[in-house]
XYZ file of C-alpha atoms in Angstrom:
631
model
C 4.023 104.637 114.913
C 0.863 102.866 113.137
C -1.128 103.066 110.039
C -1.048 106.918 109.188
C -3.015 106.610 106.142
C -6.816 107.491 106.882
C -10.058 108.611 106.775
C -10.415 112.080 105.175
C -11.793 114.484 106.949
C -13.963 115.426 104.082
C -17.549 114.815 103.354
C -18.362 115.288 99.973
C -18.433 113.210 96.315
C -19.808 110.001 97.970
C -20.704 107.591 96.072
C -24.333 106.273 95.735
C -25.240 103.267 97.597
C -25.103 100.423 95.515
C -28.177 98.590 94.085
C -27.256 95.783 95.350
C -24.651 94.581 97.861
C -20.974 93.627 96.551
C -20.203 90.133 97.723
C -17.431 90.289 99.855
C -14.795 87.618 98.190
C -11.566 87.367 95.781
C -12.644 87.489 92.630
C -14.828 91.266 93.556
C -12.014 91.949 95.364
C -9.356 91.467 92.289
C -12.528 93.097 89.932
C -12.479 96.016 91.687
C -8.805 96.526 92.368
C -7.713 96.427 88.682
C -11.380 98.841 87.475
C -10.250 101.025 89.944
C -7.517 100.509 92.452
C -5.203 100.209 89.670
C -6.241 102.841 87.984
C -4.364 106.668 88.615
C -5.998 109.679 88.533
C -4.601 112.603 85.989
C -3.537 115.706 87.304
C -6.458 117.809 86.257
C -9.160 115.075 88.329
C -6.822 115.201 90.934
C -7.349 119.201 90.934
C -11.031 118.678 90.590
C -11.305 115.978 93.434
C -9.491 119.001 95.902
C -11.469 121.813 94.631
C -14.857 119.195 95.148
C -13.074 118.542 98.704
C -13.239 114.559 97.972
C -10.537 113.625 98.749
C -11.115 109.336 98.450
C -10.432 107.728 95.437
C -12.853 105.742 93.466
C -11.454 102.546 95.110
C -11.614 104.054 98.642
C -15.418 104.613 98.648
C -16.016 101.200 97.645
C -13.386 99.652 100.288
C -15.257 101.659 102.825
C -18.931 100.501 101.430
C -17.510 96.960 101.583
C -15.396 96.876 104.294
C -15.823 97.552 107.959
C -13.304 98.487 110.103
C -13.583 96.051 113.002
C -14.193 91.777 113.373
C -16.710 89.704 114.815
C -14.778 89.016 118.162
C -15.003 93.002 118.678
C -18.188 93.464 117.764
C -19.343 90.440 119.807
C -17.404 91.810 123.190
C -17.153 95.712 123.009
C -19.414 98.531 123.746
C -18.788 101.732 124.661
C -18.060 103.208 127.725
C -18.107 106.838 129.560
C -15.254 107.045 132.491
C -14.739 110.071 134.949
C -11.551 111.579 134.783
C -9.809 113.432 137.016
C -6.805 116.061 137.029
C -8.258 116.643 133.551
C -9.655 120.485 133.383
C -11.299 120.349 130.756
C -12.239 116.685 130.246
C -14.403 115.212 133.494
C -15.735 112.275 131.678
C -14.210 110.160 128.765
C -16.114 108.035 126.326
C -14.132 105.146 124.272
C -15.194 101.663 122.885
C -13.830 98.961 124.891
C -13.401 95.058 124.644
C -14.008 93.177 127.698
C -14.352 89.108 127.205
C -14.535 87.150 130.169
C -12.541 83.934 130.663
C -14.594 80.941 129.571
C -14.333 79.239 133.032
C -16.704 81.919 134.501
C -19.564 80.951 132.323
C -18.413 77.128 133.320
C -18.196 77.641 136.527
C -21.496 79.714 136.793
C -23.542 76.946 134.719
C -21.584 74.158 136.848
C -22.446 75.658 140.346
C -26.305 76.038 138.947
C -25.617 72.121 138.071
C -24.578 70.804 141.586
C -27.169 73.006 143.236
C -30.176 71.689 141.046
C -29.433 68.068 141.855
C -28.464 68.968 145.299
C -24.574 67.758 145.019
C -22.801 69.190 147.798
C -19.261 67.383 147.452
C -19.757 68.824 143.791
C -21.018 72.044 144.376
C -17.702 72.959 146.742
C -15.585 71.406 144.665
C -16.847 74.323 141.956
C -17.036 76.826 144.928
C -13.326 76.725 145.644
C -11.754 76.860 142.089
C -13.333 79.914 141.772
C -10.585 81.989 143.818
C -8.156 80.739 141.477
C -9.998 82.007 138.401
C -10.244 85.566 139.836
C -6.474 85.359 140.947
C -5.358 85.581 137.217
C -4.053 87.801 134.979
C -5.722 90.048 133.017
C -4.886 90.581 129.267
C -5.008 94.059 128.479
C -4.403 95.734 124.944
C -2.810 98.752 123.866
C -2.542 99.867 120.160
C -0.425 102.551 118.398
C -1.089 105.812 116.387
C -3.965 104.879 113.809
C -4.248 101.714 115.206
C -7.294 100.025 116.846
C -8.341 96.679 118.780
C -8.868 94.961 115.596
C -5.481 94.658 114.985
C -5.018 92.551 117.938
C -7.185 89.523 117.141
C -4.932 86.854 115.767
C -3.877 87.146 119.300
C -7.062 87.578 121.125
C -8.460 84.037 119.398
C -5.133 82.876 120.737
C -5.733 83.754 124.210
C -9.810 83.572 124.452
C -10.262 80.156 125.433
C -7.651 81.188 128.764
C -7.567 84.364 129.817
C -9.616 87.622 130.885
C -9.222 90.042 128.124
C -9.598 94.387 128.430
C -8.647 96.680 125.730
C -9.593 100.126 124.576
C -9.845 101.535 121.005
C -8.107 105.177 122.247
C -9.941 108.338 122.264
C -10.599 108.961 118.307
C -9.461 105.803 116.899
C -11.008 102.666 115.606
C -14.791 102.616 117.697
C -13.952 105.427 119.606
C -13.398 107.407 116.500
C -15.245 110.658 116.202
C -18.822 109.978 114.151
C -17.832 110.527 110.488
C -20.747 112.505 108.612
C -20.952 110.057 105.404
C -22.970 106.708 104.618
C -19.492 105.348 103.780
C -18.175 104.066 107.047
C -19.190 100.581 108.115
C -18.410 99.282 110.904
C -19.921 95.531 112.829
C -20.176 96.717 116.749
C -23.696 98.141 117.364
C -23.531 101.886 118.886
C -26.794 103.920 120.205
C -27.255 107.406 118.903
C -26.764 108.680 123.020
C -23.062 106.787 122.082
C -22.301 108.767 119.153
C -23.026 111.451 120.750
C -20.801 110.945 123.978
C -18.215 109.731 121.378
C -18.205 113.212 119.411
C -18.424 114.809 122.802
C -15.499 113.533 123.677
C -13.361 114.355 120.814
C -14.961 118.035 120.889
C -13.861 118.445 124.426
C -10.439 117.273 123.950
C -7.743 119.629 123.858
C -4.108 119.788 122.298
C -2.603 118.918 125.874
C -4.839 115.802 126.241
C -3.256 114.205 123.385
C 0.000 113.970 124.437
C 1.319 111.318 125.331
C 1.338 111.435 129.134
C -1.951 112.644 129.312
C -3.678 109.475 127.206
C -1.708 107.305 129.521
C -3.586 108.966 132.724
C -6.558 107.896 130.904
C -5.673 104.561 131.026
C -4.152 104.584 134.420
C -7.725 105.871 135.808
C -9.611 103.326 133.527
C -7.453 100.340 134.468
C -8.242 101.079 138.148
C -11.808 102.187 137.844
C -12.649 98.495 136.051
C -10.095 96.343 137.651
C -8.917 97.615 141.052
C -7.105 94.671 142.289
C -5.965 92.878 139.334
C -2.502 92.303 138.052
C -2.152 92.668 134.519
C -0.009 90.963 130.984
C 0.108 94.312 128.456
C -0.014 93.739 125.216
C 1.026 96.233 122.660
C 2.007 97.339 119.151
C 3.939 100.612 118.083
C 3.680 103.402 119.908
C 1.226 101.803 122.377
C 4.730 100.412 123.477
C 5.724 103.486 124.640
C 2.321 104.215 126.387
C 2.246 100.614 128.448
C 6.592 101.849 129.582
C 4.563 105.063 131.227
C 1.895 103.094 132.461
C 3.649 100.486 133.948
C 5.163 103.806 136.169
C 2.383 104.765 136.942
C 0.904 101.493 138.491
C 2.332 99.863 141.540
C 4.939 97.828 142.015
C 4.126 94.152 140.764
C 1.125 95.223 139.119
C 1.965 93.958 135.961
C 3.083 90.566 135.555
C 4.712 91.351 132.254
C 5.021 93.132 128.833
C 4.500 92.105 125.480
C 5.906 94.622 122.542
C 4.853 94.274 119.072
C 7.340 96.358 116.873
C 8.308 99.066 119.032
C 9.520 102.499 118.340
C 12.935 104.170 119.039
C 13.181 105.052 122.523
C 14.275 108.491 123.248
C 17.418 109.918 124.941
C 15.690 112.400 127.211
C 12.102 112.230 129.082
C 9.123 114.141 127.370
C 11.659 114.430 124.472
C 9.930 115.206 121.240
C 10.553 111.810 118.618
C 13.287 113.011 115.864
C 11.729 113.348 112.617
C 13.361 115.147 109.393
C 13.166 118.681 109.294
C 10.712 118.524 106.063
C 8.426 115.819 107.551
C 7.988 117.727 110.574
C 7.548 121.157 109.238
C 4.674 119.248 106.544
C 2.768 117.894 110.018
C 2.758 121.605 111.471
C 1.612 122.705 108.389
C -1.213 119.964 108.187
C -1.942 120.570 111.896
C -3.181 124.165 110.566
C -4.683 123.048 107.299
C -5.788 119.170 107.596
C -6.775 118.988 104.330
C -3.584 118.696 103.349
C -2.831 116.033 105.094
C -5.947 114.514 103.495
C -4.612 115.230 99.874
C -1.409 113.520 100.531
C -2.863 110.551 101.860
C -5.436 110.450 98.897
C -2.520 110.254 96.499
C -0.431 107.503 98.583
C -3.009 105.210 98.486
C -2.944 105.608 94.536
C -3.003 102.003 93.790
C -5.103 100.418 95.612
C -4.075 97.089 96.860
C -0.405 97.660 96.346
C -0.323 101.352 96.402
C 2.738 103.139 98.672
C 0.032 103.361 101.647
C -0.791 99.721 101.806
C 2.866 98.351 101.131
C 4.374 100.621 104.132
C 2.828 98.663 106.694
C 2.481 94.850 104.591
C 5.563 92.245 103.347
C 6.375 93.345 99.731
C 5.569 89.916 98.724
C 2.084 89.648 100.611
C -0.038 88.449 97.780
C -3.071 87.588 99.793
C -5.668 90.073 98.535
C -8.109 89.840 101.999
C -5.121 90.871 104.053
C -4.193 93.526 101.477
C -7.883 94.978 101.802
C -7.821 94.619 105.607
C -4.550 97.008 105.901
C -6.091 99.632 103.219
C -9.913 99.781 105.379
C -7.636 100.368 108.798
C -5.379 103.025 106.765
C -8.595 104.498 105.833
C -10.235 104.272 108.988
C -8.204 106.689 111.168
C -9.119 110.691 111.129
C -6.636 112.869 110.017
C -7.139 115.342 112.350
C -6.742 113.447 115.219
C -3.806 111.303 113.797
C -2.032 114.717 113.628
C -2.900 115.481 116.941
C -1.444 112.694 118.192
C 1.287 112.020 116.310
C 2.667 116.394 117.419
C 1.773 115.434 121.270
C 3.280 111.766 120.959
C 6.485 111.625 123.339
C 8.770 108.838 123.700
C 9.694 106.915 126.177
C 13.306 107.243 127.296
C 15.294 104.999 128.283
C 15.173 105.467 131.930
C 11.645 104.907 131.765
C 12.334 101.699 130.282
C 14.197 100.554 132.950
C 12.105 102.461 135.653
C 8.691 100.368 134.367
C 11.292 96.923 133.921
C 12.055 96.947 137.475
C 8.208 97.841 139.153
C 7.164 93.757 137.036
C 6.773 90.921 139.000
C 10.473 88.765 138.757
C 12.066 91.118 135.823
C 15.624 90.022 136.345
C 14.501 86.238 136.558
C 16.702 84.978 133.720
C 15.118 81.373 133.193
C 11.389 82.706 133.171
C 12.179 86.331 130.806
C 9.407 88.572 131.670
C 9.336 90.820 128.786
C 8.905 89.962 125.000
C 10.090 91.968 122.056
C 8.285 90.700 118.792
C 9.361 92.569 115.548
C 9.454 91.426 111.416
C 12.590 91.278 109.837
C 11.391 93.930 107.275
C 9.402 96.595 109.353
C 9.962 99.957 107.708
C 7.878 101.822 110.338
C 9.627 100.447 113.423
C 12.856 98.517 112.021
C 14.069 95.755 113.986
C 17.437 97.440 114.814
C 15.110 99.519 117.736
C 13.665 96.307 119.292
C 17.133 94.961 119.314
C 18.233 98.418 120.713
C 15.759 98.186 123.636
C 16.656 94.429 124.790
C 20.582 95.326 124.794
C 19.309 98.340 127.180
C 17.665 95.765 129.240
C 19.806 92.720 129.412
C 22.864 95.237 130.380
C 20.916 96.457 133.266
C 20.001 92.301 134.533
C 16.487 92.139 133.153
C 15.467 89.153 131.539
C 14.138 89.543 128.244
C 13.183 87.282 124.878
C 13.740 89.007 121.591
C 11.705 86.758 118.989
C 12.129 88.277 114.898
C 9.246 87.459 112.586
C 10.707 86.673 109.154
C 8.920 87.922 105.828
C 6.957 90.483 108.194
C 6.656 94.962 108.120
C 4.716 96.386 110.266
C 1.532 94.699 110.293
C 2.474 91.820 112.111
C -0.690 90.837 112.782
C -1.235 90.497 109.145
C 1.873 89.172 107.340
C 2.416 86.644 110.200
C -0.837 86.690 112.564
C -0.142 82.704 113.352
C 3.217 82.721 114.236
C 2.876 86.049 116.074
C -0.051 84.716 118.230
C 1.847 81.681 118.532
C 4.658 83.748 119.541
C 3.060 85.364 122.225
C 0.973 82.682 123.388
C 3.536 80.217 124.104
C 5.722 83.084 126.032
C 2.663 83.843 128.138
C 2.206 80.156 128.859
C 5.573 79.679 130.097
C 5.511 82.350 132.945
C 3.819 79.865 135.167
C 0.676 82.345 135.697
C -2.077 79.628 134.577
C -2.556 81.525 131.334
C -3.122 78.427 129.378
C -5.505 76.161 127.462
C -4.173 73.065 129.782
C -4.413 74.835 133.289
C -8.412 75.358 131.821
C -8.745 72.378 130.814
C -7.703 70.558 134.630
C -9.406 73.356 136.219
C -12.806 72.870 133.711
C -12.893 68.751 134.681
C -12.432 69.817 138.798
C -15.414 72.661 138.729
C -17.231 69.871 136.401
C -15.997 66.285 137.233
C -15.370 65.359 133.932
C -12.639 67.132 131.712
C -14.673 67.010 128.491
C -18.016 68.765 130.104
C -19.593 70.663 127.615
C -22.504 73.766 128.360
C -26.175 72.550 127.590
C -25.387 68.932 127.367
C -29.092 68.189 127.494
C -29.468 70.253 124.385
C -26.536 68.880 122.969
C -27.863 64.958 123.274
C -30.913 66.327 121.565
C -29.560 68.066 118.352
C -28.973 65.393 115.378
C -25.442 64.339 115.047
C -25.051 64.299 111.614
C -26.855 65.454 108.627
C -28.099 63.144 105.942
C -26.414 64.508 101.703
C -28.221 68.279 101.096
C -30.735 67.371 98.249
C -31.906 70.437 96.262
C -35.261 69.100 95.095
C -36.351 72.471 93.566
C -33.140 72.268 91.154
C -31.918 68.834 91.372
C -29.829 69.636 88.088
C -27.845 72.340 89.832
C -24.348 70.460 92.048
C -24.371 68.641 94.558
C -23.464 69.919 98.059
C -19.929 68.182 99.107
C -20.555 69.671 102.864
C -22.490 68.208 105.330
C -23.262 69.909 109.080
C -22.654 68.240 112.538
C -22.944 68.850 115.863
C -19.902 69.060 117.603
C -17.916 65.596 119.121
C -17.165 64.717 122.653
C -14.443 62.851 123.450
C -15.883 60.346 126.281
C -19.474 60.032 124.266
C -20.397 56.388 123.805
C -21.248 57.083 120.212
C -19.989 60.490 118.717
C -16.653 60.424 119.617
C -13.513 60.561 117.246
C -12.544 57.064 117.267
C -16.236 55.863 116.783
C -16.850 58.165 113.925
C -13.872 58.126 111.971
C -14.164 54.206 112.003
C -18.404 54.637 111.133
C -17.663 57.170 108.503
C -14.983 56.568 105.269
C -17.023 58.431 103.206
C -15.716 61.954 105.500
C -12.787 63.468 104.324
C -12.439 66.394 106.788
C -13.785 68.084 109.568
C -14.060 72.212 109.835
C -14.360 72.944 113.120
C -15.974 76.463 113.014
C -16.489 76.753 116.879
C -15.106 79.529 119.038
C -14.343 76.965 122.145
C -11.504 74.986 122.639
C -13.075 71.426 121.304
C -14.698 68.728 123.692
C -12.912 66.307 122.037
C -8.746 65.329 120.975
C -8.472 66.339 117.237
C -5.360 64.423 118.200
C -6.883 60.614 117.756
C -8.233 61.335 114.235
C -5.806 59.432 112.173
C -7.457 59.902 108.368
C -9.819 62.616 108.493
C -8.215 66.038 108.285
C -9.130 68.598 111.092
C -9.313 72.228 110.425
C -10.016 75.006 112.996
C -11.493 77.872 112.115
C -13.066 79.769 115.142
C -16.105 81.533 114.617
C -18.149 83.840 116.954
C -21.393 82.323 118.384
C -24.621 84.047 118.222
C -23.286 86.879 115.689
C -23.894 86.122 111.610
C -20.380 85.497 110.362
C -19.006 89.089 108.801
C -17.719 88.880 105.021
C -13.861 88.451 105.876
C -14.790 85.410 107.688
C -17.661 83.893 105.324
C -14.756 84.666 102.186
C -11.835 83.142 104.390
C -14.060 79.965 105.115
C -14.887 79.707 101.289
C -11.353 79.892 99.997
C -10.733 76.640 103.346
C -13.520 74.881 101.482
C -12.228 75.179 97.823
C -8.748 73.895 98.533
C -10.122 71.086 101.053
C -13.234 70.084 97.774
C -9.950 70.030 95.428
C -8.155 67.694 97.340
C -11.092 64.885 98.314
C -12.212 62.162 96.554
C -15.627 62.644 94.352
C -17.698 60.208 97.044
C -16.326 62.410 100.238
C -17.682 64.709 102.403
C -16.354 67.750 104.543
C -18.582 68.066 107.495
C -18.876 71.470 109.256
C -19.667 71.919 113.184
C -19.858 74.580 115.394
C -21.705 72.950 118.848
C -24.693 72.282 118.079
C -24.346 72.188 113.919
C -27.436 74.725 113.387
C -27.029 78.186 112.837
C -23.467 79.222 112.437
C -23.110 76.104 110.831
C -25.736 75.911 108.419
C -25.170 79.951 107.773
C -21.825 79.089 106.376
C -22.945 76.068 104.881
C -25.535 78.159 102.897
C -23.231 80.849 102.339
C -21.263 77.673 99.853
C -24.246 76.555 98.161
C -25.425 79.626 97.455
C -21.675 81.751 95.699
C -20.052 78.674 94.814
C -22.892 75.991 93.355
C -25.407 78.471 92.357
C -28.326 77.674 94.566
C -30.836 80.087 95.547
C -31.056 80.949 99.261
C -34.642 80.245 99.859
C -33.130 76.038 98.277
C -29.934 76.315 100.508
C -31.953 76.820 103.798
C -34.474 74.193 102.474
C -32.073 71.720 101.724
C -29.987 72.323 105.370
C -33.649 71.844 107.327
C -34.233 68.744 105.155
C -30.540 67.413 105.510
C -30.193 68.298 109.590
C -33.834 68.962 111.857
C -34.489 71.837 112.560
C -32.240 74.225 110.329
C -31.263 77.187 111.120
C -33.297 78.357 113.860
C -32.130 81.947 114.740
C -34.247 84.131 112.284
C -31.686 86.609 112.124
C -29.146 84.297 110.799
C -31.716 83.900 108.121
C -32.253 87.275 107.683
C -28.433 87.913 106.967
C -28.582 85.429 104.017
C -31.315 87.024 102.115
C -29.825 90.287 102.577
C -26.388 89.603 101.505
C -27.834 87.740 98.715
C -30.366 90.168 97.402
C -33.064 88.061 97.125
């Protein structure tokens, strides 16, 4: 099971909203945690707060003013949704948030065929025409998260797989976006949702009754959505906790060879008996029928295990013991806080197993399960998973490998039950390089020969035009309205290309001593070989195009630059591109003059549209730093 600790279900002793906007970054983050988060409420306030029926602590309200609950990948792909359902009595239609991002080569191909056609290439054009079979012949990446869980959780692995793969994934009927609409200020979240989707949302979780929570019934509802959306695709599932359990009884319910194979991220014990309830202790089960009755309960329970804060029982059940980093800390608490008690209990009194001979029953319907040199199935799990342990992943490959199915095992050291969090690079890496080896063209290579036959030329880029016309590199930012204040060690770029006559690696790191490092802050796999630098450092850190950069990311990118400013030379320069070095770019860029050299923003954007024609162009981008910024 997944992150039990929640939202409360109750409404009142919000806090105002704050004058101005907390910045996003460690040092607020460390402020707050030891004014409040470290700071435990007597017995008598704890008495008050349930009589006042607030049940957040002081550090909760400002995690959830702070904080929200999904990234910028989600937000940028997801929207919500309304499905008929049938065999449902009481439930004909079904509203959820889900993620949908396309496989880059369909944009490529679609701008490529547009290419051939406008300069009236016919060798060309078929050439693009006929790789576009193989494209829709893939795989399809689809998601599954446990109890409390939600899509977010997922996207060390979706950045992993988004420059290769077509992507689906639902947040489940009253969790993450598809969470009921919560009646306080408090709740932040990125993705955009229209008041008619609230509504359907709260619709939704008002029409759903006890028996569509269990755990047969939520898998029907993504048995009817997978084949609504994506009626002749095969699929790779993906999923963490008890979302394990719900891709065993979907993969029964789906044809034969539907699914090309399974990825589990720390799952559960597998039960001895079908529809077999999961075996708790007597006193924890007898406290969830209780809360079941009285939620509030549950509420006051979870208020006090997240006494703490940062490191309180809540946050360390599901994080390393040793995790120091505070973002990922915070990141854990907002998704503990996120989930609504009332349908957490729901879920988690429905929630069956799978048994064993479903195991086996949804092992033998994937494509080449017993294939010993190509394993079909991986079992991911960290070494110190209290939630999950590791002795129940090793328990469900021994099931398999008796019975002739090939399966890889892989344990995460120094990780609990976040995965995604204690070890989100080697678990994406993890995953990435077992979906790469099943010979299904799930890869950044197969792209990248595919991308130079649809485009004759392997390092193609979109808008090249536009490209050719943005200026490569920006002259030192100059703040000429406070020249006394630092100087600006980042410069912005537009992005390389490997076969340019000009601005390619080799030409620029030989033009250029005076650059230390590039940050590549693009979403794409590069159009160049980071490979054939041989002094200046690369760094990726993938951003989301067109969206302003959320405060996890602008803090993450921050803390990059600090460590790469500490280790140049005084008379070097880290230069920042996205692909055309204007807006992302120069957002981020801003974001550093502005929180770490004390510029204003209205001198940041000066200086960037002084230092690299035309600035930031998108006004919204703009818009986003005078906001955050208060100014």
């Amino acid at each position: 099971m997944d992150a039990a600790d929640s939202a409360s279900t109750s409404t009142s002793g919000l806090l105002p909203k704050e004058k101005k906007k907390l910045i996003l970054n460690t040092a607020t983050i460390e402020d707050l945690q030891k004014k409040y988060g470290a700071v435990k409420p007597s017995f008598h306030e704890v008495l008050y707060k349930l009589y006042q029926n607030d049940l957040y602590t002081e550090f909760d309200k400002r995690v959830l003013q702070m904080k929200p609950n999904d990234c910028a990948i989600i937000q940028k792909y997801s929207k919500v949704e309304t499905f008929p359902i049938d065999g449902h009595d009481n439930l004909k239609m079904v509203t959820v948030n889900t993620f949908i991002s396309d496989h880059p080569l369909r944009e490529f191909h679609r701008r490529s065929v547009k290419k051939w056609k406008d300069i009236a290439d016919m060798e060309g054009l078929e050439r693009a025409q006929n790789q576009l079979a193989k494209i829709e012949n893939l795989p399809l990446l689809v998601f599954i998260h446990g109890l409390g869980g939600q899509l977010s959780q997922f996207e060390p692995i979706i950045q992993e797989f988004r420059n290769c793969s077509d992507m689906f994934g639902i947040d489940l009927p009253g969790f993450g976006n598809s969470k009921p609409t919560e009646k306080t200020h408090l709740f932040t979240k990125l993705s955009a949702s229209s008041e008619e989707d609230n509504k359907k949302l709260n619709q939704t979780f008002i029409n759903m009754r006890t028996e569509n929570y269990r755990t047969d019934s939520i898998v029907d509802i993504l048995y009817q959505i997978l084949l609504q959306k994506f009626p002749k695709r095969t699929f790779i599932i993906v999923a963490h906790s008890m979302g394990t359990h719900l891709a065993i009884k979907l993969v029964n319910r789906l044809p034969s060879n539907t699914v090309e194979s399974l990825c589990f991220i720390s799952p559960p014990k597998l039960s001895e008996t079908v529809d077999q309830p999961p075996s708790i202790p007597y006193i924890t089960k007898s406290f969830l029928a209780l809360s079941s009755f009285y939620p509030r309960l549950f509420d006051f329970y979870r208020m006090i295990d997240r006494f703490g804060g940062l490191y309180s029982h809540s946050v360390n059940s599901y994080l390393y013991p040793a995790e120091k980093d505070v973002f990922k800390r915070l990141t854990q608490l907002r998704w503990n806080l996120d989930t609504n008690s009332i349908v957490f209990l729901k879920y988690a009194r429905a929630f069956r197993p799978a048994a064993a001979t479903e195991l086996l029953g949804a092992a033998s319907k994937l494509c080449h399960s017993t294939d010993q040199e190509r394993p079909r199935i991986l079992i991911c799990c960290g070494d110190s998973d209290k939630v999950t342990p590791l002795k129940y992943s090793k328990e469900i490959t021994n099931i398999l490998r008796d019975s002739g199915f090939a399966v890889k095992l892989s344990k995460v050291k120094e990780a609990n039950h976040s995965v995604f969090l204690d070890r989100p690079h080697v678990l994406s890496g993890l995953v990435y390089q077992f979906v790469s080896e099943l010979g299904l063209n799930i890869d950044c290579t197969w792209t990248l020969k595919i991308r130079a036959i649809i485009g004759g030329d392997k390092w193609s880029m979109k808008n090249i035009e536009k490209w050719k016309k943005a200026v490569t590199l920006s002259k030192p930012l100059i703040n000429y309205a406070s020249p006394e204040k630092p100087k600006s060690p980042l410069l912005g770029m537009k992005t390389l290309r490997e076969n340019d006559p000009t601005h390619n690696p080799l030409t620029f790191e030989s033009t250029h001593p005076e650059i230390y490092a590039i940050m590549d802050i693009g979403s794409d796999t590069p159009s160049y070989d980071p490979k054939d630098f041989k002094r200046i450092k690369y760094i990726k850190y993938k951003t989301e195009s067109k969206v302003t950069p959320d405060d996890i990311t602008i803090a993450k990118f921050l803390d990059i630059v600090d460590k790469l400013v500490l280790a140049k030379q005084s008379n070097q320069y880290i230069v920042v591109h996205c692909h055309y070095g204007q807006n992302r770019t120069g957002f981020l860029i801003c974001c550093y003059l502005v929180e770490r050299l004390g510029w204003t923003v209205k001198e940041a954007l000066e200086a960037f549209e002084n230092s690299k024609e035309p600035g930031i162009k998108h006004q919204h981008f703009k818009n986003a730093l005078y906001l955050r910024y208060g100014e």
